[in-house]
XYZ file of N, CA and C in Angstrom:
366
model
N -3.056 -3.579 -12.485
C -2.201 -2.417 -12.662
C -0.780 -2.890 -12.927
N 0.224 -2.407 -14.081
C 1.333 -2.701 -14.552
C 2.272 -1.678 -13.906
N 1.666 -0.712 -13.128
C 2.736 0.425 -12.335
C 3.477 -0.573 -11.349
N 4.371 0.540 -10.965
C 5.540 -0.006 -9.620
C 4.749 0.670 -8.354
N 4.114 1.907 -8.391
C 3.953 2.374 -7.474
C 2.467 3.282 -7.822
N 1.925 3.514 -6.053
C 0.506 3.697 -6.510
C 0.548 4.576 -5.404
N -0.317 6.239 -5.385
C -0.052 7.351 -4.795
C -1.445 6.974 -3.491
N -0.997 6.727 -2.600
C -2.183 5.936 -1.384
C -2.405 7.261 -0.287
N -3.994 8.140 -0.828
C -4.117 8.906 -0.148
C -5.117 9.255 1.012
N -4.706 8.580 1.942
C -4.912 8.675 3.466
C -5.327 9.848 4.130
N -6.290 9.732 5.605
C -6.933 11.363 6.107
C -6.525 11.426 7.566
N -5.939 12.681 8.358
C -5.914 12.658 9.154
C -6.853 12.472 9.901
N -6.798 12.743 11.258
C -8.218 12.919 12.030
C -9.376 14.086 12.282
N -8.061 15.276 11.613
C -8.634 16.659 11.082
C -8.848 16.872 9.718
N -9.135 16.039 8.827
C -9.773 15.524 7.886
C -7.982 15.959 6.624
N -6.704 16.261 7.204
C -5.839 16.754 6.394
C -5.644 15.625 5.440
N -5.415 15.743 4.240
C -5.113 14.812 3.401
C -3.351 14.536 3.655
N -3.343 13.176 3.350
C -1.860 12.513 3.241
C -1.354 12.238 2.044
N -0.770 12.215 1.119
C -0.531 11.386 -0.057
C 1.125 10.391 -0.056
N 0.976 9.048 -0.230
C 1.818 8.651 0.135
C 2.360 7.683 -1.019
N 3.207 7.521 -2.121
C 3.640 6.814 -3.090
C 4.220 5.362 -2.479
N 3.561 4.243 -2.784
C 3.984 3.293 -2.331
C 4.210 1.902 -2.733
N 4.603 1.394 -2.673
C 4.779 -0.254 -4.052
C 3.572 -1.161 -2.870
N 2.879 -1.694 -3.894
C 1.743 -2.214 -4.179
C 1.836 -3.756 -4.830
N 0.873 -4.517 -4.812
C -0.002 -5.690 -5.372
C -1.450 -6.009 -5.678
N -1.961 -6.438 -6.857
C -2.886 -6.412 -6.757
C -3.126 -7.792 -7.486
N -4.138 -8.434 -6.592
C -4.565 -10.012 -6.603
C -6.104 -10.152 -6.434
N -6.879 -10.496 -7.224
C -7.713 -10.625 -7.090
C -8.945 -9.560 -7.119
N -9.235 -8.438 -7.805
C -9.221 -7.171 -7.432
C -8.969 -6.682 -5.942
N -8.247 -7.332 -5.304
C -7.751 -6.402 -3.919
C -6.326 -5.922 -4.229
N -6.070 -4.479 -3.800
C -4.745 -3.857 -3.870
C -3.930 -4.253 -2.402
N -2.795 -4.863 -2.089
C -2.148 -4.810 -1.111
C -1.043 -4.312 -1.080
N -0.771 -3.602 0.277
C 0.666 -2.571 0.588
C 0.968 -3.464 1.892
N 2.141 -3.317 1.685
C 3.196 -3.790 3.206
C 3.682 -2.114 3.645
N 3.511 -2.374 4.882
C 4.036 -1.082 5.642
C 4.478 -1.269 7.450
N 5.006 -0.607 7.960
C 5.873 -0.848 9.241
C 4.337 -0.311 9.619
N 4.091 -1.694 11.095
C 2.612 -1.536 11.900
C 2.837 -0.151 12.647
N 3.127 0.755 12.894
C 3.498 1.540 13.522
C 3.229 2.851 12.379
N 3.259 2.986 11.181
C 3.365 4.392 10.353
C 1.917 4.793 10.307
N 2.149 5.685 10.033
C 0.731 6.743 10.071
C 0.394 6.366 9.469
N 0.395 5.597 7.554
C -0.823 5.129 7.135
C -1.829 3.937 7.958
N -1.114 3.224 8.730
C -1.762 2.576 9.280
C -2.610 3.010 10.769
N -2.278 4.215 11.382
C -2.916 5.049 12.413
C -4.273 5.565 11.460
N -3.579 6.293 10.327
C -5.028 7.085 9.741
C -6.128 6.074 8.982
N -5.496 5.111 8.312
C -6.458 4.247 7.949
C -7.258 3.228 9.045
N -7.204 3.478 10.556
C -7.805 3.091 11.083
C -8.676 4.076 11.784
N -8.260 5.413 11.903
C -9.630 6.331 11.903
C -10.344 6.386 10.516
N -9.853 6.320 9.826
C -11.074 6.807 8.431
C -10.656 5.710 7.532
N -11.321 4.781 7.228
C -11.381 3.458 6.045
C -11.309 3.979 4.673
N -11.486 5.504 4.424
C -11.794 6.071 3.093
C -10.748 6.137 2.404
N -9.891 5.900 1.516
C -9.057 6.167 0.448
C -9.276 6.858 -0.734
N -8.114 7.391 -1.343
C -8.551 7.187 -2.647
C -6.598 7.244 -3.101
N -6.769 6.562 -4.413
C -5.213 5.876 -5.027
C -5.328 6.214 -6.402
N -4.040 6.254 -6.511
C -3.646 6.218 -8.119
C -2.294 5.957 -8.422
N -2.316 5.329 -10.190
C -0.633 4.957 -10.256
C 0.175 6.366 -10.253
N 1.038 6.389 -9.559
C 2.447 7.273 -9.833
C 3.587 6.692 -10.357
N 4.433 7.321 -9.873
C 5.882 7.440 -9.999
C 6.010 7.366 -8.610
N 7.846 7.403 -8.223
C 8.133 6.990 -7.316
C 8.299 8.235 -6.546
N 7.868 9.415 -7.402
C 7.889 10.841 -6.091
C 6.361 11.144 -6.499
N 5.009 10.144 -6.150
C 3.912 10.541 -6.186
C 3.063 11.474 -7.297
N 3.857 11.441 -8.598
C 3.257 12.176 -9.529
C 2.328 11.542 -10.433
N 1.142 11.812 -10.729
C 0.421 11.155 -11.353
C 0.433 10.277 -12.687
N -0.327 9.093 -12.975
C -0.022 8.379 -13.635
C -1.849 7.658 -14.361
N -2.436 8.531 -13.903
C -3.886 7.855 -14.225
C -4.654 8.898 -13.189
N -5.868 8.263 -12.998
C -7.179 8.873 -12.669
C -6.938 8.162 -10.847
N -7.657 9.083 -10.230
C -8.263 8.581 -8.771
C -9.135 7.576 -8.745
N -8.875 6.638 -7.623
C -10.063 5.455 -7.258
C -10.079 5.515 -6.070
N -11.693 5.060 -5.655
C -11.877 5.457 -4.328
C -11.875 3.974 -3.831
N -11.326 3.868 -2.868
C -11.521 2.229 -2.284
C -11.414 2.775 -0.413
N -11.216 1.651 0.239
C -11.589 1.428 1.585
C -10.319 -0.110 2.174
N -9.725 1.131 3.257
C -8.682 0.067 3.522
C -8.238 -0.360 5.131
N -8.202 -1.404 5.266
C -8.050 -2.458 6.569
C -6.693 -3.176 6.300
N -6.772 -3.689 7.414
C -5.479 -4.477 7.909
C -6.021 -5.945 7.541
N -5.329 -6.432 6.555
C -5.278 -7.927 5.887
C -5.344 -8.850 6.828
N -6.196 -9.856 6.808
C -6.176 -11.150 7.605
C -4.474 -11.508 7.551
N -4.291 -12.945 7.782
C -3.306 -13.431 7.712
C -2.998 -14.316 6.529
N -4.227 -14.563 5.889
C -3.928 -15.627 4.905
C -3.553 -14.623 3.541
N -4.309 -13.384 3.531
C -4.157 -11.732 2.866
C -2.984 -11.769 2.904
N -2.380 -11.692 4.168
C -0.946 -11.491 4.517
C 0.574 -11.993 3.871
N 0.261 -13.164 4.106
C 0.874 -14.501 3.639
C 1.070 -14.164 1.733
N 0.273 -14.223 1.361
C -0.392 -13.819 0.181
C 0.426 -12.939 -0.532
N 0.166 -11.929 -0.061
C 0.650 -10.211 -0.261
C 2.043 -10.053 -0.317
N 2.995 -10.906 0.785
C 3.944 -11.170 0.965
C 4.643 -11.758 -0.386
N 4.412 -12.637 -0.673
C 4.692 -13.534 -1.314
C 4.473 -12.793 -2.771
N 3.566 -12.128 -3.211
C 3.468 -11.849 -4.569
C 4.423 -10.032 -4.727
N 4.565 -9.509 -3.492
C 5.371 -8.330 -3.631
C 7.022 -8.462 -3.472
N 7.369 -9.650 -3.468
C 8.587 -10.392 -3.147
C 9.217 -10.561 -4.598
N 7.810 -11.535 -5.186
C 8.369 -11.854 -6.529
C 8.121 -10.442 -7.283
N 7.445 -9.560 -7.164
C 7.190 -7.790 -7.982
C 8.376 -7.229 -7.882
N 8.852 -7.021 -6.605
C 10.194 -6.560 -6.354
C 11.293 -6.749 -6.143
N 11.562 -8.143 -6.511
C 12.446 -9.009 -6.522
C 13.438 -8.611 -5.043
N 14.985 -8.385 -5.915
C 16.136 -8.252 -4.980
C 15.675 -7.078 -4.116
N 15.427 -5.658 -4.877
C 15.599 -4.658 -4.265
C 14.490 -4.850 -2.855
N 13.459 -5.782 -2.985
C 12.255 -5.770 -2.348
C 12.903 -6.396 -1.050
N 13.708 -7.368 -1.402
C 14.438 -8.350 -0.227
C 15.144 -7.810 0.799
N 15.765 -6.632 -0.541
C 16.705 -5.739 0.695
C 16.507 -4.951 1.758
N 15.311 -4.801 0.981
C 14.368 -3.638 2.778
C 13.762 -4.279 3.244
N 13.300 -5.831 3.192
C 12.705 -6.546 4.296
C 14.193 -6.885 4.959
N 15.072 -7.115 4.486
C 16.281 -7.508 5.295
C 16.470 -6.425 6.655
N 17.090 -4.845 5.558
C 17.000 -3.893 6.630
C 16.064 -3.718 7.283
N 14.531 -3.667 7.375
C 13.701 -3.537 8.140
C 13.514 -5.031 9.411
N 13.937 -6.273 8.860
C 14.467 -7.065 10.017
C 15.499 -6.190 10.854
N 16.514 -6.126 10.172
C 17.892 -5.720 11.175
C 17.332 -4.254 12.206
N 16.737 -3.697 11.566
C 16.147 -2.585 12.479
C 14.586 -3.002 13.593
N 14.473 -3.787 13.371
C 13.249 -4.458 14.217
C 12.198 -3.994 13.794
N 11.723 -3.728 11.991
C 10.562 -2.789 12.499
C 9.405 -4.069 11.775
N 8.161 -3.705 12.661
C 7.055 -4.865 11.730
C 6.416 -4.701 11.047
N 6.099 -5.546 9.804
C 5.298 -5.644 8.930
C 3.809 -5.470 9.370
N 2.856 -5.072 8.471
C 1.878 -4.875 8.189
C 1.062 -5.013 7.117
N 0.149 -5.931 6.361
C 0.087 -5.892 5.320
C -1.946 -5.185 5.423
N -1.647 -4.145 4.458
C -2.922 -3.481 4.336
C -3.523 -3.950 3.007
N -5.149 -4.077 3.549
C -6.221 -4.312 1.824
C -7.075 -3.295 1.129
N -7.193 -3.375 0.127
C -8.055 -1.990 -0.235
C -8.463 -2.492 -1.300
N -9.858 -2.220 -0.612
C -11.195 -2.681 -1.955
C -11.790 -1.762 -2.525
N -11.948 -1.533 -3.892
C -12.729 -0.498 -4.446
C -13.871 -0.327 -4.509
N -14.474 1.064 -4.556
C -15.867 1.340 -4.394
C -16.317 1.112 -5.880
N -15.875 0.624 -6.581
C -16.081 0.379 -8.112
C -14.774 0.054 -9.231
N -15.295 -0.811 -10.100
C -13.900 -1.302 -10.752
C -13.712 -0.882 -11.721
N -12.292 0.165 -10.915
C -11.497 0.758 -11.924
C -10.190 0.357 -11.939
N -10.103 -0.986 -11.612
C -8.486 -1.373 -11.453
C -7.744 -1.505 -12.439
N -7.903 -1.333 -13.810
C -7.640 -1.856 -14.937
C -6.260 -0.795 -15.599
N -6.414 -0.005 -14.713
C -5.397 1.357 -15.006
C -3.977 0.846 -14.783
């Protein structure tokens, strides 16, 4: 995927849908997101593994078709990984909110999401 950002839509526990626009990587056909361990995508994606994503824009407006994938919390070597290739995607601006998100204490998280079929090509 050549987008900046990919619309990552997450379920409550009362099955409410979430939709959440978010900068992304994708290596290997796995999609990875960094997110503070603490945000609700990472609460809801650990009740329900089910996703489904698509490219947006940066206020979640569509940019392609839905894919359904399934998403967990990245090993460490995932991690490492993910890090490293959304660093060089987002260069400065990317640096600057890991900076502020140091100065504010909040932690990283890096999430994986595998598709139920390959449609990554979007």
């Amino acid at each position: 995927m050549d987008q900046k950002y990919i619309n990552l839509e997450t379920y409550k526990k009362n099955g409410q849908v979430v939709q959440t626009p978010v900068w992304f990587v994708l290596d290997e056909g796995v999609i990875y997101v960094r997110t503070d361990k603490n945000s609700g995508k990472v609460k809801r994606s650990q009740n329900n593994p089910n996703v489904h994503l698509m490219p947006c824009n940066i206020r979640g407006r569509p940019k392609g078709e839905w894919i359904d994938g399934t998403i967990q919390i990245a090993n460490e070597n995932e991690s490492n990984r993910a890090k490293q290739l959304l660093n060089q995607k987002y260069g400065l601006l990317g640096k600057m909110l890991g900076i502020m998100y140091k100065l504010r204490k909040i932690e990283f998280v890096v999430l994986s999401i595998h598709f139920s079929s390959d449609k990554t090509s979007a």
